[in-house]
């Protein structure tokens, strides 16, 4: 009887072990997966975005949520920055939630763990990339909370000033609002120091290369300091798209200074698919305009760009470089308005058509004035009259 009982117990234990063993899912080598079951995730779907390998366009997609669970997979060729947008219902508005970024390599499975209240209190897990991102986010968590609170105070104060003092933001920044923005700037500077130290301490981390890329793009670090950090990376990181982006931007920062010959622009990423070569415009002045339909100041200046293209048509050629729009979106925007100058489509990622990185563009619009010999006269960042005033100075007597 004892033998029979022992046999039954042993059989039950074996079956229990077998039943509780979960087979780990194998992710194809050219695919990534992100998933999670999060208590409180009661929205019907969340958004996800990343860069398409072939087109360089930004991919926007939706992920269905069912019973607090979501899952998504897609094919990629190299390490990607991916963001999910929970779009939660919050008393303080959508801005409280924002986006949640992570890095992923082909073959990775990223599981989000945590819960959802008014905020997305969950973190990506499953890879060393996730570990590094979580470490950095933890180091800046309190500062980000302070920044979020200040932003909320700025919104509330602005609405109060509009109501009580007939103030409007178009009049410029109110002194009371400026004080709070200065506090926000200080926090940004503190985060930049943490970010710089994070990069310095992790020469083998692709996440560190990613954060350095962001710092260079946002002009949070001098070029010389960025170059020092770049040169300190381990050889294993040098094939990363983020490392390559930093290297490309730093080179572009140097080559696009006033007085240098403008970098080559040869591409068939045009609206008609025909090859364009910037050198073919030698003998005339050229205005290169980096823009996007999503950029308010860019769109606001377009009528004036058109005016100047017509006023100085014998001596000036306009070349638009678009970032962030599809070809069809550009065609639908420029055609009805008669913006019929050349348009190049910058392509995100590591490729020869990433003109934004090649010219180290950190803000939109950005304009370059090029002389008939291909020499850069000046670079202008942001919407202003300066570029047009310079064109008048150069061309008014021509």
CSV table of C-alpha atoms in Angstrom, one decimal:
chain,number,residue,atom,x,y,z
A,1,UNK,CA,0.0,0.0,0.0
A,2,UNK,CA,2.9,2.4,0.9
A,3,UNK,CA,4.5,1.6,-2.5
A,4,UNK,CA,1.2,2.4,-4.3
A,5,UNK,CA,0.8,5.7,-2.4
A,6,UNK,CA,4.4,6.7,-3.1
A,7,UNK,CA,3.9,6.0,-6.8
A,8,UNK,CA,0.7,8.1,-6.9
A,9,UNK,CA,2.4,11.0,-5.2
A,10,UNK,CA,5.4,10.8,-7.4
A,11,UNK,CA,3.2,10.7,-10.5
A,12,UNK,CA,1.3,13.8,-9.3
A,13,UNK,CA,4.6,15.7,-8.7
A,14,UNK,CA,5.8,14.8,-12.2
A,15,UNK,CA,2.6,15.9,-13.8
A,16,UNK,CA,2.6,19.1,-11.8
A,17,UNK,CA,6.1,19.9,-12.9
A,18,UNK,CA,5.2,19.2,-16.5
A,19,UNK,CA,2.0,21.3,-16.4
A,20,UNK,CA,3.7,24.3,-14.8
A,21,UNK,CA,6.6,24.4,-17.3
A,22,UNK,CA,6.1,27.2,-19.8
A,23,UNK,CA,7.9,26.8,-23.0
A,24,UNK,CA,9.8,30.0,-23.9
A,25,UNK,CA,8.7,31.5,-27.1
A,26,UNK,CA,11.3,31.7,-29.9
A,27,UNK,CA,11.4,35.0,-31.7
A,28,UNK,CA,12.5,34.9,-35.4
A,29,UNK,CA,16.0,36.5,-35.9
A,30,UNK,CA,14.6,39.3,-38.0
A,31,UNK,CA,11.7,40.2,-35.7
A,32,UNK,CA,11.1,41.9,-32.4
A,33,UNK,CA,8.2,41.5,-30.0
A,34,UNK,CA,6.8,43.7,-27.2
A,35,UNK,CA,4.0,42.5,-24.9
A,36,UNK,CA,2.7,42.7,-21.4
A,37,UNK,CA,-0.2,42.1,-19.1
A,38,UNK,CA,-0.7,45.2,-17.0
A,39,UNK,CA,-3.2,45.6,-14.2
A,40,UNK,CA,-5.3,48.7,-14.9
A,41,UNK,CA,-4.6,48.9,-18.6
A,42,UNK,CA,-8.3,49.6,-19.5
A,43,UNK,CA,-7.9,51.3,-22.9
A,44,UNK,CA,-8.9,49.6,-26.1
A,45,UNK,CA,-5.5,50.1,-27.8
A,46,UNK,CA,-2.1,51.8,-27.5
A,47,UNK,CA,0.1,53.4,-30.2
A,48,UNK,CA,3.5,52.3,-31.3
A,49,UNK,CA,6.1,54.0,-33.5
A,50,UNK,CA,9.5,53.3,-34.9
A,51,UNK,CA,11.5,53.8,-38.2
A,52,UNK,CA,10.9,51.6,-41.2
A,53,UNK,CA,14.1,50.0,-42.4
A,54,UNK,CA,13.5,50.3,-46.1
A,55,UNK,CA,11.6,53.6,-46.5
A,56,UNK,CA,13.1,55.5,-43.5
A,57,UNK,CA,9.5,56.7,-42.8
A,58,UNK,CA,8.1,56.7,-39.3
A,59,UNK,CA,5.8,53.7,-38.8
A,60,UNK,CA,2.7,54.4,-36.7
A,61,UNK,CA,0.6,51.5,-35.7
A,62,UNK,CA,-2.0,50.5,-33.1
A,63,UNK,CA,-1.9,47.6,-30.7
A,64,UNK,CA,-5.2,46.2,-29.5
A,65,UNK,CA,-5.6,45.7,-25.8
A,66,UNK,CA,-7.7,42.8,-24.5
A,67,UNK,CA,-8.1,41.9,-20.9
A,68,UNK,CA,-5.2,44.2,-19.9
A,69,UNK,CA,-2.9,42.4,-22.3
A,70,UNK,CA,-1.2,43.7,-25.4
A,71,UNK,CA,1.2,42.1,-27.9
A,72,UNK,CA,2.9,43.3,-31.1
A,73,UNK,CA,5.7,42.1,-33.4
A,74,UNK,CA,7.4,43.4,-36.5
A,75,UNK,CA,10.5,42.8,-38.6
A,76,UNK,CA,13.6,44.9,-38.2
A,77,UNK,CA,17.2,44.7,-39.5
A,78,UNK,CA,19.1,46.5,-36.7
A,79,UNK,CA,18.7,48.1,-33.3
A,80,UNK,CA,15.7,50.4,-33.2
A,81,UNK,CA,14.4,53.0,-30.9
A,82,UNK,CA,10.7,52.2,-30.3
A,83,UNK,CA,8.1,54.1,-28.4
A,84,UNK,CA,4.7,53.0,-27.2
A,85,UNK,CA,2.0,55.6,-26.4
A,86,UNK,CA,-0.4,54.4,-23.8
A,87,UNK,CA,-2.9,57.3,-24.3
A,88,UNK,CA,-4.4,56.8,-20.9
A,89,UNK,CA,-7.3,58.7,-19.5
A,90,UNK,CA,-5.8,61.2,-17.0
A,91,UNK,CA,-7.3,64.0,-15.0
A,92,UNK,CA,-4.2,66.0,-15.8
A,93,UNK,CA,-4.5,65.4,-19.6
A,94,UNK,CA,-2.6,63.4,-22.1
A,95,UNK,CA,0.7,65.2,-21.5
A,96,UNK,CA,1.0,63.4,-18.1
A,97,UNK,CA,1.4,60.1,-19.8
A,98,UNK,CA,3.5,60.8,-22.9
A,99,UNK,CA,5.5,58.1,-24.6
A,100,UNK,CA,7.5,55.2,-23.3
A,101,UNK,CA,10.7,54.5,-25.2
A,102,UNK,CA,12.9,51.4,-25.4
A,103,UNK,CA,15.6,50.0,-27.6
A,104,UNK,CA,15.2,46.6,-29.3
A,105,UNK,CA,17.4,44.4,-31.5
A,106,UNK,CA,16.2,41.8,-34.0
A,107,UNK,CA,15.2,38.6,-32.1
A,108,UNK,CA,14.4,40.5,-28.9
A,109,UNK,CA,11.2,39.9,-26.8
A,110,UNK,CA,10.4,42.8,-24.6
A,111,UNK,CA,7.9,42.3,-21.7
A,112,UNK,CA,6.5,45.3,-19.9
A,113,UNK,CA,6.0,44.6,-16.2
A,114,UNK,CA,4.2,46.8,-13.7
A,115,UNK,CA,0.7,48.4,-13.6
A,116,UNK,CA,-1.3,51.3,-14.8
A,117,UNK,CA,-3.0,53.9,-12.7
A,118,UNK,CA,-3.2,57.5,-14.0
A,119,UNK,CA,0.3,56.9,-15.3
A,120,UNK,CA,2.0,54.1,-17.1
A,121,UNK,CA,4.0,52.6,-14.2
A,122,UNK,CA,5.6,49.8,-16.1
A,123,UNK,CA,9.1,49.1,-17.4
A,124,UNK,CA,10.5,47.1,-20.3
A,125,UNK,CA,12.3,43.9,-19.3
A,126,UNK,CA,14.1,41.0,-20.9
A,127,UNK,CA,17.3,42.4,-22.4
A,128,UNK,CA,20.5,44.2,-21.4
A,129,UNK,CA,19.2,47.2,-23.4
A,130,UNK,CA,16.2,47.3,-21.2
A,131,UNK,CA,18.3,47.1,-18.1
A,132,UNK,CA,20.4,50.0,-19.1
A,133,UNK,CA,17.4,52.2,-20.0
A,134,UNK,CA,15.8,51.4,-16.7
A,135,UNK,CA,19.0,52.3,-14.9
A,136,UNK,CA,19.1,55.7,-16.6
A,137,UNK,CA,15.4,56.4,-16.1
A,138,UNK,CA,15.7,55.6,-12.4
A,139,UNK,CA,18.6,58.0,-12.0
A,140,UNK,CA,16.4,60.9,-13.5
A,141,UNK,CA,13.1,59.8,-12.1
A,142,UNK,CA,12.8,62.5,-9.4
A,143,UNK,CA,14.0,65.3,-11.7
A,144,UNK,CA,11.5,64.3,-14.3
A,145,UNK,CA,8.7,64.3,-11.7
A,146,UNK,CA,9.7,67.9,-10.7
A,147,UNK,CA,9.8,68.9,-14.4
A,148,UNK,CA,6.3,67.4,-15.0
A,149,UNK,CA,5.0,69.3,-12.0
A,150,UNK,CA,6.5,72.6,-13.2
A,151,UNK,CA,5.0,72.0,-16.7
A,152,UNK,CA,1.6,71.5,-15.1
A,153,UNK,CA,2.1,74.7,-13.1
A,154,UNK,CA,3.0,76.6,-16.3
A,155,UNK,CA,-0.1,75.5,-18.0
A,156,UNK,CA,-2.3,76.5,-15.0
A,157,UNK,CA,-0.5,79.8,-14.6
A,158,UNK,CA,-0.8,80.7,-18.3
A,159,UNK,CA,-4.6,80.0,-18.3
A,160,UNK,CA,-4.9,82.1,-15.1
A,161,UNK,CA,-3.0,85.0,-16.6
A,162,UNK,CA,-5.1,84.9,-19.8
A,163,UNK,CA,-8.3,85.0,-17.7
A,164,UNK,CA,-7.2,87.6,-15.2
A,165,UNK,CA,-4.8,89.9,-17.1
A,166,UNK,CA,-6.0,89.7,-20.7
A,167,UNK,CA,-2.7,88.1,-21.5
A,168,UNK,CA,-2.0,86.0,-24.6
A,169,UNK,CA,1.1,83.9,-25.3
A,170,UNK,CA,1.5,85.6,-28.6
A,171,UNK,CA,2.6,88.7,-26.7
A,172,UNK,CA,5.7,86.9,-25.6
A,173,UNK,CA,6.5,85.0,-22.4
A,174,UNK,CA,5.0,86.6,-19.2
A,175,UNK,CA,7.6,87.3,-16.5
A,176,UNK,CA,5.8,85.0,-14.1
A,177,UNK,CA,5.9,82.2,-16.6
A,178,UNK,CA,9.5,82.9,-17.4
A,179,UNK,CA,10.6,82.3,-13.8
A,180,UNK,CA,9.1,78.8,-14.0
A,181,UNK,CA,10.6,78.1,-17.4
A,182,UNK,CA,14.0,79.0,-15.9
A,183,UNK,CA,13.5,76.4,-13.2
A,184,UNK,CA,12.6,73.9,-15.9
A,185,UNK,CA,15.8,74.8,-17.8
A,186,UNK,CA,17.9,74.2,-14.7
A,187,UNK,CA,16.3,70.7,-14.3
A,188,UNK,CA,17.1,70.0,-18.0
A,189,UNK,CA,20.8,71.0,-17.3
A,190,UNK,CA,20.9,68.6,-14.3
A,191,UNK,CA,19.5,65.8,-16.4
A,192,UNK,CA,22.1,66.5,-19.2
A,193,UNK,CA,24.9,66.1,-16.6
A,194,UNK,CA,23.5,62.8,-15.5
A,195,UNK,CA,23.1,61.7,-19.1
A,196,UNK,CA,26.7,62.7,-19.9
A,197,UNK,CA,28.1,60.7,-16.9
A,198,UNK,CA,25.9,57.7,-17.9
A,199,UNK,CA,27.5,57.7,-21.3
A,200,UNK,CA,31.0,58.1,-19.9
A,201,UNK,CA,30.6,55.2,-17.5
A,202,UNK,CA,29.3,52.8,-20.1
A,203,UNK,CA,31.6,52.6,-23.2
A,204,UNK,CA,30.2,49.1,-24.1
A,205,UNK,CA,26.5,50.1,-23.9
A,206,UNK,CA,24.5,50.8,-27.1
A,207,UNK,CA,22.0,52.6,-24.9
A,208,UNK,CA,24.8,55.0,-24.0
A,209,UNK,CA,25.4,55.6,-27.7
A,210,UNK,CA,21.6,56.3,-28.1
A,211,UNK,CA,21.6,58.9,-25.3
A,212,UNK,CA,24.7,60.5,-26.8
A,213,UNK,CA,22.9,60.7,-30.1
A,214,UNK,CA,20.0,62.5,-28.5
A,215,UNK,CA,22.3,64.9,-26.7
A,216,UNK,CA,24.1,65.8,-30.0
A,217,UNK,CA,20.8,66.2,-31.8
A,218,UNK,CA,19.4,68.5,-29.1
A,219,UNK,CA,22.6,70.5,-28.7
A,220,UNK,CA,22.9,69.5,-25.1
A,221,UNK,CA,26.6,68.9,-25.3
A,222,UNK,CA,29.5,70.8,-27.0
A,223,UNK,CA,30.9,69.0,-30.1
A,224,UNK,CA,34.3,68.5,-28.5
A,225,UNK,CA,32.9,66.8,-25.4
A,226,UNK,CA,30.7,64.6,-27.6
A,227,UNK,CA,33.7,63.6,-29.7
A,228,UNK,CA,35.6,62.7,-26.6
A,229,UNK,CA,32.8,60.4,-25.5
A,230,UNK,CA,32.3,59.0,-29.0
A,231,UNK,CA,36.0,58.0,-29.3
A,232,UNK,CA,35.8,56.3,-25.9
A,233,UNK,CA,33.3,53.7,-27.0
A,234,UNK,CA,34.3,50.1,-27.3
A,235,UNK,CA,34.7,48.6,-30.8
A,236,UNK,CA,31.6,46.5,-30.2
A,237,UNK,CA,29.4,49.6,-30.2
A,238,UNK,CA,30.9,51.2,-33.4
A,239,UNK,CA,28.5,49.4,-35.7
A,240,UNK,CA,25.4,50.7,-33.8
A,241,UNK,CA,23.2,53.0,-35.8
A,242,UNK,CA,23.3,55.5,-32.8
A,243,UNK,CA,27.1,55.5,-32.8
A,244,UNK,CA,27.1,56.1,-36.6
A,245,UNK,CA,24.5,58.9,-36.2
A,246,UNK,CA,26.7,60.7,-33.7
A,247,UNK,CA,29.8,60.4,-35.9
A,248,UNK,CA,27.8,61.6,-39.0
A,249,UNK,CA,26.4,64.6,-37.1
A,250,UNK,CA,29.7,65.7,-35.6
A,251,UNK,CA,31.3,65.5,-39.1
A,252,UNK,CA,28.3,67.5,-40.4
A,253,UNK,CA,28.7,70.1,-37.7
A,254,UNK,CA,32.2,70.8,-39.0
A,255,UNK,CA,31.6,70.6,-42.7
A,256,UNK,CA,28.5,72.9,-42.7
A,257,UNK,CA,30.2,75.8,-41.1
A,258,UNK,CA,30.2,79.1,-42.9
A,259,UNK,CA,33.0,79.4,-45.4
A,260,UNK,CA,33.1,75.6,-46.2
A,261,UNK,CA,32.1,74.0,-49.4
A,262,UNK,CA,28.6,72.6,-49.0
A,263,UNK,CA,28.5,68.8,-48.6
A,264,UNK,CA,27.4,66.8,-51.6
A,265,UNK,CA,23.7,66.3,-52.2
A,266,UNK,CA,23.2,63.6,-54.8
A,267,UNK,CA,20.0,61.6,-54.6
A,268,UNK,CA,17.0,60.2,-56.5
A,269,UNK,CA,14.8,60.7,-53.4
A,270,UNK,CA,12.9,63.4,-55.2
A,271,UNK,CA,9.2,63.8,-55.9
A,272,UNK,CA,9.6,62.6,-59.5
A,273,UNK,CA,12.3,60.0,-58.7
A,274,UNK,CA,14.8,61.7,-61.0
A,275,UNK,CA,18.4,62.2,-59.7
A,276,UNK,CA,19.3,65.6,-58.2
A,277,UNK,CA,22.8,66.8,-57.9
A,278,UNK,CA,23.4,70.1,-55.9
A,279,UNK,CA,26.6,70.7,-57.9
A,280,UNK,CA,24.4,71.2,-61.0
A,281,UNK,CA,23.3,74.5,-59.5
A,282,UNK,CA,26.8,76.0,-59.4
A,283,UNK,CA,26.7,79.5,-60.9
A,284,UNK,CA,23.6,80.5,-58.9
A,285,UNK,CA,22.8,81.2,-55.3
A,286,UNK,CA,21.0,78.4,-53.5
A,287,UNK,CA,18.7,78.4,-50.5
A,288,UNK,CA,18.5,75.0,-48.9
A,289,UNK,CA,15.4,74.8,-46.7
A,290,UNK,CA,15.0,71.9,-44.2
A,291,UNK,CA,11.3,71.6,-43.4
A,292,UNK,CA,8.3,69.4,-42.7
A,293,UNK,CA,4.5,69.9,-42.9
A,294,UNK,CA,4.3,69.1,-39.2
A,295,UNK,CA,6.5,72.1,-38.4
A,296,UNK,CA,4.4,75.3,-37.9
A,297,UNK,CA,7.2,77.8,-38.5
A,298,UNK,CA,8.3,75.9,-41.6
A,299,UNK,CA,4.8,76.1,-43.1
A,300,UNK,CA,4.3,79.7,-42.1
A,301,UNK,CA,7.5,80.7,-44.0
A,302,UNK,CA,6.7,78.8,-47.2
A,303,UNK,CA,4.8,81.7,-48.9
A,304,UNK,CA,7.8,83.9,-48.4
A,305,UNK,CA,10.1,81.3,-49.7
A,306,UNK,CA,7.9,81.2,-52.8
A,307,UNK,CA,7.9,85.0,-53.1
A,308,UNK,CA,11.8,85.0,-53.0
A,309,UNK,CA,12.0,82.2,-55.6
A,310,UNK,CA,9.9,84.4,-57.9
A,311,UNK,CA,11.5,87.8,-57.1
A,312,UNK,CA,15.1,86.5,-57.7
A,313,UNK,CA,14.3,83.7,-60.1
A,314,UNK,CA,17.3,84.5,-62.4
A,315,UNK,CA,19.9,84.2,-59.6
A,316,UNK,CA,18.3,82.1,-56.8
A,317,UNK,CA,17.3,78.4,-56.7
A,318,UNK,CA,15.4,76.9,-53.8
A,319,UNK,CA,16.0,73.3,-52.7
A,320,UNK,CA,13.7,71.9,-50.1
A,321,UNK,CA,14.8,69.0,-47.9
A,322,UNK,CA,11.8,67.4,-46.1
A,323,UNK,CA,12.0,65.3,-43.0
A,324,UNK,CA,9.1,63.3,-41.5
A,325,UNK,CA,6.6,63.3,-44.4
A,326,UNK,CA,5.8,60.7,-47.0
A,327,UNK,CA,6.2,61.6,-50.7
A,328,UNK,CA,2.4,61.7,-51.2
A,329,UNK,CA,2.0,64.0,-48.2
A,330,UNK,CA,4.5,66.4,-49.6
A,331,UNK,CA,2.9,66.3,-53.1
A,332,UNK,CA,-0.5,67.0,-51.6
A,333,UNK,CA,0.9,69.9,-49.7
A,334,UNK,CA,3.1,71.7,-52.2
A,335,UNK,CA,1.2,71.2,-55.5
A,336,UNK,CA,-2.0,73.3,-54.7
A,337,UNK,CA,0.2,76.1,-53.4
A,338,UNK,CA,2.6,76.2,-56.3
A,339,UNK,CA,5.7,75.4,-54.2
A,340,UNK,CA,7.3,73.9,-57.3
A,341,UNK,CA,11.0,73.9,-56.4
A,342,UNK,CA,13.0,70.7,-55.9
A,343,UNK,CA,12.1,68.6,-52.9
A,344,UNK,CA,14.4,66.0,-51.4
A,345,UNK,CA,13.2,63.4,-48.9
A,346,UNK,CA,15.6,62.8,-46.1
A,347,UNK,CA,15.6,59.2,-45.0
A,348,UNK,CA,16.0,58.3,-41.3
A,349,UNK,CA,18.6,55.7,-40.3
A,350,UNK,CA,22.1,54.8,-41.5
A,351,UNK,CA,22.1,55.6,-45.2
A,352,UNK,CA,23.5,58.2,-47.7
A,353,UNK,CA,20.1,59.9,-47.9
A,354,UNK,CA,19.9,60.9,-44.2
A,355,UNK,CA,20.4,64.6,-45.0
A,356,UNK,CA,19.2,65.7,-41.6
A,357,UNK,CA,22.2,63.9,-39.9
A,358,UNK,CA,24.6,64.7,-42.7
A,359,UNK,CA,23.9,68.5,-42.2
A,360,UNK,CA,23.5,68.1,-38.4
A,361,UNK,CA,20.1,69.6,-38.4
A,362,UNK,CA,18.9,70.1,-34.8
A,363,UNK,CA,15.8,72.3,-35.4
A,364,UNK,CA,13.3,73.1,-38.1
A,365,UNK,CA,13.2,75.1,-40.2
A,366,UNK,CA,16.9,75.3,-40.9
A,367,UNK,CA,18.2,77.2,-43.9
A,368,UNK,CA,21.6,77.4,-45.7
A,369,UNK,CA,22.5,80.1,-48.2
A,370,UNK,CA,25.1,78.9,-50.7
A,371,UNK,CA,27.0,81.1,-53.1
A,372,UNK,CA,27.6,80.4,-56.8
A,373,UNK,CA,30.8,78.6,-56.0
A,374,UNK,CA,29.2,76.2,-53.6
A,375,UNK,CA,30.5,78.0,-50.5
A,376,UNK,CA,28.2,78.2,-47.4
A,377,UNK,CA,27.5,81.8,-46.7
A,378,UNK,CA,25.4,81.3,-43.6
A,379,UNK,CA,23.2,78.8,-41.6
A,380,UNK,CA,19.9,79.9,-40.0
A,381,UNK,CA,18.1,77.8,-37.4
A,382,UNK,CA,14.4,78.5,-36.7
A,383,UNK,CA,11.8,80.8,-38.2
A,384,UNK,CA,13.1,84.4,-38.6
A,385,UNK,CA,13.6,87.2,-41.1
A,386,UNK,CA,17.4,86.9,-41.0
A,387,UNK,CA,17.8,84.5,-44.0
A,388,UNK,CA,15.5,86.6,-46.2
A,389,UNK,CA,17.3,89.8,-45.2
A,390,UNK,CA,20.6,88.3,-46.1
A,391,UNK,CA,19.2,87.2,-49.5
A,392,UNK,CA,18.0,90.8,-50.1
A,393,UNK,CA,21.4,92.1,-49.2
A,394,UNK,CA,23.1,89.7,-51.6
A,395,UNK,CA,20.7,89.8,-54.5
A,396,UNK,CA,19.0,93.1,-54.6
A,397,UNK,CA,21.4,94.6,-57.1
A,398,UNK,CA,21.9,91.5,-59.1
